[in-house]
Coordinates of C-alpha atoms in Angstrom, one line a residue:
X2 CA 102.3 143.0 184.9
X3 CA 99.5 142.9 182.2
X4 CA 96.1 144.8 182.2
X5 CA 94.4 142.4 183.5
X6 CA 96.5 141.6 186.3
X7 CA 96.2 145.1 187.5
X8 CA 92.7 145.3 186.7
X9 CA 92.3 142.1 189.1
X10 CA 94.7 143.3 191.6
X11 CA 92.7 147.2 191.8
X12 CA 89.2 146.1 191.2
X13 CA 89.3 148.8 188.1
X14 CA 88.1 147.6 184.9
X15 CA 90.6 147.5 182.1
X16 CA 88.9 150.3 180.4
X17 CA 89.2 152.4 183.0
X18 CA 92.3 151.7 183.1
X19 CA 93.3 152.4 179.8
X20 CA 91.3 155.6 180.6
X21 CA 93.6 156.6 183.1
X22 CA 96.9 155.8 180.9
X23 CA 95.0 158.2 178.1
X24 CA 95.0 160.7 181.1
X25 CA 98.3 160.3 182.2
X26 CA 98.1 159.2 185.0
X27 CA 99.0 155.9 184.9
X28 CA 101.9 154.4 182.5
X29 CA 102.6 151.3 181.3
X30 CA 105.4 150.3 179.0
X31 CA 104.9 148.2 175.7
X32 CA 106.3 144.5 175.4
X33 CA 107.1 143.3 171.8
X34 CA 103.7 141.9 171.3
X35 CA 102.4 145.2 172.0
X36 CA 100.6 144.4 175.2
X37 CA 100.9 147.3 178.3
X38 CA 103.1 145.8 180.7
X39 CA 102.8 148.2 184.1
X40 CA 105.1 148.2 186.8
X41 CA 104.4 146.9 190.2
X42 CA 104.2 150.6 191.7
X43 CA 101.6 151.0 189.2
X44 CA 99.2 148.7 191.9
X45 CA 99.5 151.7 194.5
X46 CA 99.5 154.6 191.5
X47 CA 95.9 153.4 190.4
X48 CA 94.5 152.7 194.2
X49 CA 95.3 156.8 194.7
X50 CA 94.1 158.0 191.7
X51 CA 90.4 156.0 192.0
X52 CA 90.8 157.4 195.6
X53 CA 91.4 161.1 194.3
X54 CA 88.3 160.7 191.9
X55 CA 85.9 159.2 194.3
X56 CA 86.6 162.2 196.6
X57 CA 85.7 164.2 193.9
X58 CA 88.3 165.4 192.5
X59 CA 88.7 166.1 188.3
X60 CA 91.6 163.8 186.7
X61 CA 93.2 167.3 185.3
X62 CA 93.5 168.2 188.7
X63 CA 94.8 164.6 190.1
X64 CA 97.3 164.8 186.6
X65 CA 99.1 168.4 188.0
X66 CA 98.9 167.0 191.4
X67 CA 100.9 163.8 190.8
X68 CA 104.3 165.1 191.0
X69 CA 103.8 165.9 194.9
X70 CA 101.8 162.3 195.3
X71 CA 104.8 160.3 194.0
X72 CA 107.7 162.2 195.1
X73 CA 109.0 162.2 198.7
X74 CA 111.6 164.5 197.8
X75 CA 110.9 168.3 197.8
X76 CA 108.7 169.0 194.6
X77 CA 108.8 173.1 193.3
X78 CA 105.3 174.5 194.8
X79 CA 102.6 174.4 192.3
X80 CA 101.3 177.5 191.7
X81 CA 97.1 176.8 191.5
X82 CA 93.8 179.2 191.2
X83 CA 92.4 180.8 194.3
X84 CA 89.0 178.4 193.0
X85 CA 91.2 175.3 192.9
X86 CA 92.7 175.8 196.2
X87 CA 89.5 176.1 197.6
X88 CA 87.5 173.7 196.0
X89 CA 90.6 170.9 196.9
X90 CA 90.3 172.3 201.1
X91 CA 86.6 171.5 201.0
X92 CA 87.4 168.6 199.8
X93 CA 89.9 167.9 202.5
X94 CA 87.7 168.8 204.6
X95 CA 84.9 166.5 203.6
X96 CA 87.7 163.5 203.5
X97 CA 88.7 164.3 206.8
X98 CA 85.0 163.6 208.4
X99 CA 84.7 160.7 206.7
X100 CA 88.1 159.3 208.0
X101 CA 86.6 160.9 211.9
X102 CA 83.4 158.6 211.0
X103 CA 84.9 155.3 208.9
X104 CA 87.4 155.6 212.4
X105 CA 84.2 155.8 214.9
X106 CA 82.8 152.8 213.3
X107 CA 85.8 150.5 213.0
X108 CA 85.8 151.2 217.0
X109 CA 82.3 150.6 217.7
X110 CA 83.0 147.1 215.1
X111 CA 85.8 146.4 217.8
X112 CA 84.0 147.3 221.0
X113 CA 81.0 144.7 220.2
X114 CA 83.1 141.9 218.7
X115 CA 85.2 142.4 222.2
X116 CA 82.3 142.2 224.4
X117 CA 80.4 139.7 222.1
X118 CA 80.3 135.9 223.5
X119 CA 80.9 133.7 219.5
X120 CA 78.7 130.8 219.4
X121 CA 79.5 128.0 216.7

């Protein structure tokens, strides 16, 4: 698929997205008109990384952490800074009460909108 395709399909601007290919962590290959052609997995790759940055966490860190994102196979254990590993568990931490509260609302959305009488 072309840029803009995924740009439509991720909400991410194509210059973000050509930010992320610059990065690495997104790759595309080149037709013969020289246009980025990305491949369908490439919908899900971008979706994770904008999710990894808007947790807060640094695109050199996201680009070392990709191998164990996209692999369900056994990866070789990264070896990271006593810093980084702490800095990516209070992050964890933070993403986990979010989840706890996005979760409590979704049930309170569902409690009302069971109990609530629709008028047209």
């Amino acid at each position: 698929m072309r840029i803009g395709e995924l740009a439509e399909r991720t909400g991410v601007s194509t210059r973000l997205l050509r930010y992320y290919e610059e990065q690495g962590l997104v790759s595309s290959s080149r037709e013969s008109n020289g246009y980025r052609d990305y491949p369908e997995p490439a919908v899900e790759r971008v979706n994770q990384v904008r999710g990894l940055i808007e947790a807060g966490i640094p695109t050199a860190v996201i680009l070392d952490m990709l191998p164990c994102l996209a692999s369900t196979s056994v990866v070789e254990a990264p070896v990271i800074a006593q810093a980084l590993a702490e800095t990516l568990a209070e992050r964890r931490a933070q993403l986990e009460q979010r989840i706890g509260c996005l979760a409590r609302n979704r049930d309170a959305i569902s409690a009302y909108l069971d109990r609530a009488t629709i008028t047209r």
